Tab-separated table of C-alpha atoms in Angstrom:
chain	number	residue	atom	x	y	z
P	1154	MET	CA	163.564	5.280	143.199
P	1155	ASN	CA	164.333	3.783	146.615
P	1156	ARG	CA	167.725	5.189	147.621
P	1157	SER	CA	168.015	2.857	150.613
P	1158	LEU	CA	168.288	-0.052	148.149
P	1159	MET	CA	171.027	1.541	146.022
P	1160	PRO	CA	173.792	-0.758	147.393
P	1161	LEU	CA	171.776	-3.767	146.211
P	1162	ALA	CA	171.101	-2.004	142.919
P	1163	GLY	CA	174.854	-1.635	142.427
P	1164	LEU	CA	175.274	-5.385	142.819
P	1165	TYR	CA	172.377	-6.068	140.486
P	1166	GLY	CA	173.781	-3.747	137.817
P	1167	ALA	CA	177.206	-5.339	138.065
P	1168	GLY	CA	175.593	-8.760	137.691
P	1169	ALA	CA	173.701	-7.622	134.582
P	1170	ARG	CA	176.896	-6.330	132.983
P	1171	LEU	CA	178.767	-9.514	133.868
P	1172	ARG	CA	176.026	-11.674	132.350
P	1173	HIS	CA	176.116	-9.718	129.091
P	1174	ARG	CA	179.907	-9.978	128.982
P	1175	ALA	CA	179.677	-13.746	129.540
P	1176	PHE	CA	177.640	-14.072	126.343
P	1177	GLN	CA	179.936	-11.670	124.471
P	1178	GLN	CA	183.002	-13.713	125.401
P	1179	GLY	CA	181.348	-17.051	124.716
P	1180	TRP	CA	181.430	-18.185	128.348
P	1181	LEU	CA	177.664	-18.610	128.002
P	1182	LYS	CA	176.270	-19.959	124.743
P	1183	SER	CA	174.159	-17.885	122.362
P	1184	ARG	CA	172.467	-19.743	119.490
P	1185	ARG	CA	171.241	-18.568	116.083
P	1186	LEU	CA	168.097	-19.649	114.294
P	1187	SER	CA	168.000	-20.207	110.533
P	1188	ARG	CA	165.646	-17.256	109.989
P	1189	PRO	CA	166.079	-13.589	110.978
P	1190	VAL	CA	165.071	-12.519	114.472
P	1191	ILE	CA	163.590	-9.143	115.398
P	1192	SER	CA	163.610	-8.590	119.150
P	1193	VAL	CA	161.078	-6.178	120.669
P	1194	GLY	CA	162.074	-5.391	124.239
P	1195	ASN	CA	162.769	-2.724	126.830
P	1196	VAL	CA	165.109	-1.867	129.681
P	1197	THR	CA	162.516	-1.727	132.460
P	1198	VAL	CA	160.100	-3.924	134.337
P	1199	GLY	CA	156.454	-3.022	133.878
P	1200	GLY	CA	154.689	-1.535	130.905
P	1201	SER	CA	156.458	0.297	128.103
P	1202	GLY	CA	153.904	-0.107	125.304
P	1203	LYS	CA	155.854	-3.095	123.993
P	1204	THR	CA	152.949	-5.444	123.158
P	1205	PRO	CA	151.260	-3.101	120.629
P	1206	LEU	CA	154.690	-2.731	118.981
P	1207	VAL	CA	155.006	-6.519	118.663
P	1208	ALA	CA	151.634	-6.555	116.913
P	1209	GLN	CA	152.666	-3.645	114.682
P	1210	VAL	CA	155.883	-5.393	113.620
P	1211	ALA	CA	153.921	-8.562	112.829
P	1212	GLU	CA	151.430	-6.615	110.711
P	1213	ILE	CA	154.249	-4.930	108.779
P	1214	LEU	CA	155.828	-8.297	108.026
P	1215	LEU	CA	152.517	-9.831	106.954
P	1216	ARG	CA	151.773	-6.865	104.706
P	1217	ASN	CA	155.098	-7.374	102.961
P	1218	GLY	CA	154.597	-11.054	102.238
P	1219	HIS	CA	156.525	-12.529	105.162
P	1220	LYS	CA	155.463	-15.410	107.406
P	1221	PRO	CA	156.334	-14.281	110.946
P	1222	ASP	CA	155.869	-15.974	114.273
P	1223	ILE	CA	156.020	-14.636	117.835
P	1224	LEU	CA	158.356	-16.261	120.355
P	1225	THR	CA	157.473	-15.534	123.975
P	1226	ARG	CA	158.009	-17.031	127.405
P	1227	GLY	CA	154.417	-16.468	128.624
P	1228	TYR	CA	155.188	-14.471	131.750
P	1229	ARG	CA	153.298	-15.530	134.925
P	1230	ARG	CA	151.372	-18.313	133.212
P	1231	GLU	CA	150.281	-21.319	135.223
P	1232	CYS	CA	152.515	-24.371	135.237
P	1233	GLY	CA	151.763	-26.737	132.384
P	1234	ALA	CA	153.426	-27.839	129.171
P	1235	ASP	CA	156.894	-26.305	128.862
P	1236	LEU	CA	156.205	-25.536	125.193
P	1237	ILE	CA	152.873	-24.455	123.726
P	1238	ALA	CA	152.478	-23.857	119.978
P	1239	LEU	CA	149.396	-21.856	119.018
P	1240	GLU	CA	148.927	-22.635	115.356
P	1241	PRO	CA	147.239	-20.119	113.028
P	1242	LEU	CA	143.443	-20.446	113.280
P	1243	PRO	CA	140.738	-17.927	112.323
P	1244	GLU	CA	139.040	-17.733	115.735
P	1245	ARG	CA	141.506	-19.127	118.221
P	1246	ALA	CA	140.916	-18.189	121.848
P	1247	PRO	CA	143.677	-19.575	124.086
P	1248	ASP	CA	143.294	-19.645	127.860
P	1249	ALA	CA	145.445	-16.872	129.329
P	1250	ARG	CA	145.994	-18.903	132.481
P	1251	THR	CA	147.848	-21.483	130.395
P	1252	THR	CA	149.614	-19.216	127.901
P	1253	GLY	CA	149.987	-15.941	129.796
P	1254	ASP	CA	147.866	-12.862	129.129
P	1255	GLU	CA	150.087	-11.135	126.552
P	1256	PRO	CA	150.532	-14.252	124.341
P	1257	ALA	CA	146.771	-14.813	124.545
P	1258	LEU	CA	146.152	-11.221	123.470
P	1259	LEU	CA	148.602	-11.453	120.559
P	1260	ALA	CA	147.135	-14.790	119.466
P	1261	HIS	CA	143.661	-13.250	119.458
P	1262	ALA	CA	144.752	-10.092	117.611
P	1263	LEU	CA	146.900	-11.918	115.024
P	1264	PRO	CA	145.114	-15.221	114.258
P	1265	GLN	CA	147.281	-15.849	111.171
P	1266	VAL	CA	150.561	-15.689	113.144
P	1267	PRO	CA	151.910	-18.715	115.074
P	1268	VAL	CA	152.627	-17.904	118.724
P	1269	ILE	CA	155.130	-20.200	120.427
P	1270	ILE	CA	155.345	-20.060	124.222
P	1271	CYS	CA	158.482	-21.483	125.798
P	1272	ALA	CA	161.288	-20.330	128.081
P	1273	ASP	CA	163.750	-21.721	125.516
P	1274	ARG	CA	163.152	-19.366	122.595
P	1275	PHE	CA	165.696	-21.191	120.391
P	1276	ARG	CA	163.772	-24.429	120.731
P	1277	ALA	CA	160.514	-22.546	120.091
P	1278	GLY	CA	161.956	-20.948	116.962
P	1279	GLN	CA	163.185	-24.267	115.597
P	1280	LEU	CA	159.719	-25.733	116.007
P	1281	ALA	CA	158.147	-22.738	114.254
P	1282	GLU	CA	160.514	-23.042	111.289
P	1283	GLU	CA	159.878	-26.763	110.923
P	1284	ARG	CA	156.124	-26.862	111.582
P	1285	PHE	CA	154.895	-23.543	110.222
P	1286	GLY	CA	157.550	-22.543	107.702
P	1287	VAL	CA	158.058	-19.089	109.235
P	1288	ASP	CA	160.653	-16.815	107.648
P	1289	VAL	CA	160.996	-14.146	110.375
P	1290	HIS	CA	160.873	-14.513	114.159
P	1291	ILE	CA	159.569	-11.783	116.451
P	1292	LEU	CA	161.171	-12.226	119.859
P	1293	ASP	CA	158.838	-10.749	122.463
P	1294	ASP	CA	160.564	-9.091	125.433
P	1295	GLY	CA	163.935	-10.190	124.140
P	1296	PHE	CA	166.408	-7.376	124.820
P	1297	GLN	CA	167.962	-9.241	127.769
P	1298	HIS	CA	167.527	-12.725	126.224
P	1299	PHE	CA	171.133	-13.156	125.093
P	1300	ALA	CA	170.737	-16.922	124.664
P	1301	LEU	CA	169.209	-16.222	121.234
P	1302	GLU	CA	171.014	-14.124	118.634
P	1303	ARG	CA	168.944	-11.558	116.789
P	1304	ASP	CA	169.354	-9.359	113.748
P	1305	ILE	CA	167.446	-6.312	114.982
P	1306	ASP	CA	167.135	-5.196	118.603
P	1307	LEU	CA	164.170	-2.839	118.881
P	1308	VAL	CA	163.839	-1.164	122.275
P	1309	ALA	CA	160.691	0.582	123.521
P	1310	ILE	CA	161.028	3.435	126.016
P	1311	ASP	CA	157.961	4.867	127.765
P	1312	VAL	CA	158.511	8.645	127.830
P	1313	THR	CA	156.117	9.056	130.782
P	1314	GLN	CA	158.359	7.006	133.098
P	1315	ASP	CA	161.614	9.027	132.949
P	1316	VAL	CA	163.520	5.733	132.991
P	1317	LEU	CA	166.831	7.263	131.868
P	1318	HIS	CA	167.216	8.763	135.340
P	1319	ASP	CA	166.010	5.687	137.193
P	1320	ALA	CA	168.068	3.056	139.058
P	1321	VAL	CA	168.366	-0.637	138.380
P	1322	LEU	CA	166.449	-3.202	140.412
P	1323	PRO	CA	165.629	-3.345	143.267
P	1324	ALA	CA	166.055	0.400	143.861
P	1325	GLY	CA	164.368	1.343	140.577
P	1326	ARG	CA	162.666	-0.169	137.536
P	1327	LEU	CA	165.662	-0.747	135.252
P	1328	ARG	CA	166.569	-4.320	134.326
P	1329	GLU	CA	170.085	-3.179	133.461
P	1330	PRO	CA	171.954	0.158	133.386
P	1331	VAL	CA	170.772	2.656	130.754
P	1332	SER	CA	174.158	2.295	129.032
P	1333	ALA	CA	172.686	-0.956	127.647
P	1334	LEU	CA	170.777	1.189	125.154
P	1335	ALA	CA	174.035	1.331	123.181
P	1336	ARG	CA	173.149	-2.207	122.004
P	1337	ALA	CA	169.838	-1.128	120.479
P	1338	ASP	CA	169.456	-1.042	116.695
P	1339	VAL	CA	166.125	0.806	116.734
P	1340	VAL	CA	164.574	2.851	119.552
P	1341	VAL	CA	160.852	3.605	119.756
P	1342	LEU	CA	159.671	6.249	122.212
P	1343	THR	CA	156.167	5.271	123.300
P	1344	ARG	CA	153.215	7.196	124.747
P	1345	THR	CA	154.373	10.403	123.111
P	1346	GLU	CA	150.745	11.557	123.078
P	1347	ILE	CA	151.059	12.107	126.834
P	1348	ARG	CA	154.483	13.705	127.179
P	1349	ASP	CA	156.866	15.637	124.920
P	1350	PRO	CA	159.649	13.190	123.968
P	1351	ASP	CA	162.245	15.769	122.840
P	1352	LEU	CA	164.431	15.627	125.961
P	1353	ILE	CA	164.422	11.828	126.207
P	1354	GLU	CA	165.217	11.536	122.497
P	1355	LYS	CA	168.281	13.755	122.959
P	1356	GLN	CA	169.406	11.660	125.937
P	1357	VAL	CA	168.986	8.431	123.979
P	1358	LYS	CA	171.087	9.805	121.122
P	1359	VAL	CA	173.901	10.634	123.546
P	1360	ILE	CA	173.972	6.964	124.607
P	1361	ASN	CA	173.436	5.582	121.093
P	1362	SER	CA	174.002	7.900	118.145
P	1363	ARG	CA	173.665	5.248	115.429
P	1364	ALA	CA	170.176	3.851	116.192
P	1365	PRO	CA	167.235	5.554	114.474
P	1366	VAL	CA	164.686	6.883	116.977
P	1367	PHE	CA	160.959	6.810	116.242
P	1368	ARG	CA	158.032	8.259	118.138
P	1369	CYS	CA	154.913	6.240	118.874
P	1370	ALA	CA	151.503	7.280	120.187
P	1371	THR	CA	148.714	5.032	121.440
P	1372	GLY	CA	145.678	5.159	119.171
P	1373	LEU	CA	142.160	3.923	119.893
P	1374	ARG	CA	140.631	1.723	117.178
P	1375	GLY	CA	137.384	1.267	119.061
P	1376	LEU	CA	135.747	-0.607	121.911
P	1377	ILE	CA	135.082	-4.329	122.167
P	1378	ASP	CA	132.089	-5.725	124.046
P	1379	SER	CA	133.409	-8.450	126.368
P	1380	GLY	CA	130.227	-10.487	126.120
P	1381	SER	CA	129.655	-10.604	122.378
P	1382	GLY	CA	133.131	-9.724	121.131
P	1383	LYS	CA	131.555	-7.177	118.815
P	1384	ALA	CA	133.171	-3.845	118.015
P	1385	ILE	CA	131.480	-0.705	119.328
P	1386	GLU	CA	132.180	2.834	118.214
P	1387	ALA	CA	133.918	4.816	120.933
P	1388	GLU	CA	131.546	7.685	120.150
P	1389	THR	CA	128.788	5.695	121.883
P	1390	TYR	CA	130.422	6.313	125.268
P	1391	ARG	CA	132.238	9.598	124.740
P	1392	GLY	CA	131.425	12.012	127.549
P	1393	ARG	CA	129.477	9.430	129.539
P	1394	PRO	CA	130.690	8.416	133.024
P	1395	VAL	CA	132.623	5.151	133.057
P	1396	CYS	CA	134.566	3.134	135.623
P	1397	ALA	CA	138.029	2.190	134.350
P	1398	PHE	CA	139.959	-0.753	135.741
P	1399	CYS	CA	143.204	-2.425	134.710
P	1400	ALA	CA	146.135	-4.574	135.783
P	1401	ILE	CA	148.944	-3.291	133.580
P	1402	GLY	CA	152.434	-1.884	134.059
P	1403	ASN	CA	151.478	1.775	133.590
P	1404	PRO	CA	147.834	2.313	134.597
P	1405	ALA	CA	148.235	6.103	134.740
P	1406	ALA	CA	148.982	6.157	131.003
P	1407	PHE	CA	145.824	4.130	130.280
P	1408	PHE	CA	143.628	6.479	132.319
P	1409	SER	CA	145.246	9.504	130.680
P	1410	ASP	CA	144.590	8.051	127.224
P	1411	LEU	CA	140.927	7.454	128.087
P	1412	ARG	CA	140.499	11.170	128.765
P	1413	ARG	CA	142.414	12.085	125.631
P	1414	TRP	CA	140.049	9.879	123.624
P	1415	GLY	CA	137.067	11.790	125.027
P	1416	LEU	CA	135.985	9.186	127.564
P	1417	ASN	CA	135.116	10.145	131.124
P	1418	PRO	CA	136.460	7.832	133.848
P	1419	VAL	CA	134.743	8.832	137.095
P	1420	ALA	CA	136.468	5.978	138.935
P	1421	GLU	CA	139.814	4.233	138.466
P	1422	VAL	CA	140.571	0.788	139.920
P	1423	THR	CA	144.045	-0.732	139.598
P	1424	PHE	CA	145.622	-4.112	140.250
P	1425	ARG	CA	149.135	-5.503	139.958
P	1426	ASP	CA	150.419	-6.078	136.416
P	1427	HIS	CA	149.228	-9.425	134.941
P	1428	HIS	CA	146.712	-9.857	137.784
P	1429	VAL	CA	144.200	-12.675	137.264
P	1430	TYR	CA	140.818	-11.421	138.447
P	1431	THR	CA	138.847	-13.106	141.228
P	1432	LEU	CA	135.162	-12.889	142.148
P	1433	GLU	CA	136.141	-10.611	145.034
P	1434	ASP	CA	137.840	-8.238	142.575
P	1435	ILE	CA	134.723	-8.140	140.408
P	1436	HIS	CA	132.566	-7.377	143.431
P	1437	ARG	CA	134.874	-4.466	144.265
P	1438	ILE	CA	134.778	-3.108	140.691
P	1439	ASN	CA	130.987	-3.418	140.497
P	1440	LYS	CA	130.554	-1.636	143.848
P	1441	VAL	CA	132.784	1.300	142.880
P	1442	ALA	CA	131.144	1.647	139.457
P	1443	ILE	CA	127.604	1.708	140.844
P	1444	GLU	CA	128.513	4.182	143.588
P	1445	LYS	CA	130.032	6.546	141.012
P	1446	GLY	CA	127.091	6.291	138.615
P	1447	ALA	CA	129.100	4.751	135.779
P	1448	ALA	CA	127.354	3.731	132.574
P	1449	ALA	CA	129.940	1.064	131.698
P	1450	LEU	CA	133.213	-0.534	132.741
P	1451	LEU	CA	136.292	0.134	130.595
P	1452	THR	CA	139.466	-1.928	130.612
P	1453	THR	CA	142.288	-3.036	128.315
P	1454	GLU	CA	142.360	-5.942	125.862
P	1455	LYS	CA	145.089	-7.520	127.977
P	1456	ASP	CA	142.845	-7.404	131.055
P	1457	LEU	CA	140.065	-9.014	129.061
P	1458	MET	CA	142.301	-12.085	128.783
P	1459	ASN	CA	142.353	-12.355	132.584
P	1460	LEU	CA	138.580	-12.211	133.082
P	1461	GLN	CA	136.716	-15.501	133.336
P	1462	VAL	CA	133.492	-16.019	131.401
P	1463	GLN	CA	131.474	-16.931	134.507
P	1464	MET	CA	132.217	-13.594	136.180
P	1465	VAL	CA	129.104	-11.448	136.492
P	1466	PHE	CA	129.290	-7.698	135.968
P	1467	GLU	CA	126.455	-5.311	136.669
P	1468	LEU	CA	127.381	-3.025	133.753
P	1469	PRO	CA	128.643	-3.547	130.191
P	1470	VAL	CA	132.369	-4.383	130.118
P	1471	LEU	CA	134.226	-2.823	127.202
P	1472	ALA	CA	137.865	-3.268	126.247
P	1473	CYS	CA	139.810	-0.555	124.457
P	1474	ALA	CA	141.254	-1.870	121.202
P	1475	ILE	CA	144.464	0.092	120.714
P	1476	GLN	CA	147.165	0.336	118.091
P	1477	ALA	CA	150.696	1.684	117.920
P	1478	GLU	CA	150.795	4.838	115.769
P	1479	ILE	CA	154.395	5.379	114.741
P	1480	SER	CA	155.573	8.664	113.322
P	1481	GLU	CA	157.449	8.303	110.030
P	1482	ALA	CA	155.789	4.899	109.682
P	1483	GLU	CA	157.141	4.341	106.185
P	1484	GLU	CA	160.740	4.865	107.304
P	1485	PHE	CA	160.182	2.572	110.294
P	1486	GLU	CA	158.914	-0.140	107.967
P	1487	GLN	CA	161.886	0.295	105.650
P	1488	VAL	CA	164.353	-0.031	108.542
P	1489	LEU	CA	162.787	-3.324	109.651
P	1490	LEU	CA	162.601	-4.790	106.157
P	1491	ALA	CA	166.136	-3.715	105.245
P	1492	GLY	CA	167.472	-5.268	108.431
P	1493	ILE	CA	166.004	-8.716	107.834
P	1494	GLU	CA	166.824	-8.667	104.123
P	1495	ARG	CA	170.499	-8.037	104.929
P	1496	LYS	CA	170.535	-10.839	107.445
P	1497	GLN	CA	173.751	-12.838	107.294
P	1498	VAL	CA	174.198	-16.137	109.079
P	1499	GLY	CA	176.532	-15.797	112.033
P	1500	SER	CA	176.682	-12.011	112.119
P	1501	LYS	CA	174.412	-9.369	113.531
P	1502	VAL	CA	172.961	-6.824	111.157
P	1503	VAL	CA	172.941	-3.217	112.331
P	1504	PRO	CA	170.241	-1.259	110.466
P	1505	ARG	CA	171.054	2.360	109.797
P	1506	GLY	CA	168.446	5.073	109.967
């Protein structure tokens, strides 16, 4: 927290509250799609473990016979078409520079789910309903996207960041005051494998006593070879020295998880979130890895989207395939399904836990 910027933070927070009120009062227009909308968002900038939750929600819907899509803006993508529709294909591999790294990752992980990239999520949702016949929308990073009405607001909170005591931008990492959590219908505390979530859970319940709170840990499914795309058992590299690099919102959590999974990062290289790697970056990573005697380079699946095929590494590059592991998973699934089944046109459904 930068206390010297608190006066600006006060203005920012007031602006965030005024914007929300403008939508509440109808001064700004909020539109509703024909199908239910589940928003997966957060109250901070940077990583909160949101993307694995989006994938988890999609998998739950697919498993229960639904036809979901993912609506996303494609943060920090290169200028191009204002709307990109990634249709379901078995082996699609979109260019992250065009779509954004997180949409590219989700499209790769969920080939049967349409991913629509557009700043206007209402327009994207209409296209998905008409072209793909979807029956549930997953709104990625949608907690502050008031222009689209939703039926469930799921909010992810990273327990390692202590965000409930942070300040709003630019003094801190909050997009809006923590009182905004009162709008949440479901709260998921992420990265609970790293830090005890008890205190944060109590604080959340003071702000919002009606929303069910779930705990989520980050699990490792295995490693993916960047060259072949083949899965590799993590056991192959457990205990061996590796060089870890990433450009994500919370790199410390990634490095901590590597150690928890039995991997041994002898070097850690970080870049700004969503960074697109250059040849100079690769030279730096290679140099550090060789100096430290690493046997391989480890990164995240999201970072893999920002590596170009012509980049030459001196060691094997492996991405960690992760999954959201939610406690009380059955209850979490029931809350989501009950919420969309009770969807009523023109009114927001508040699921009860």
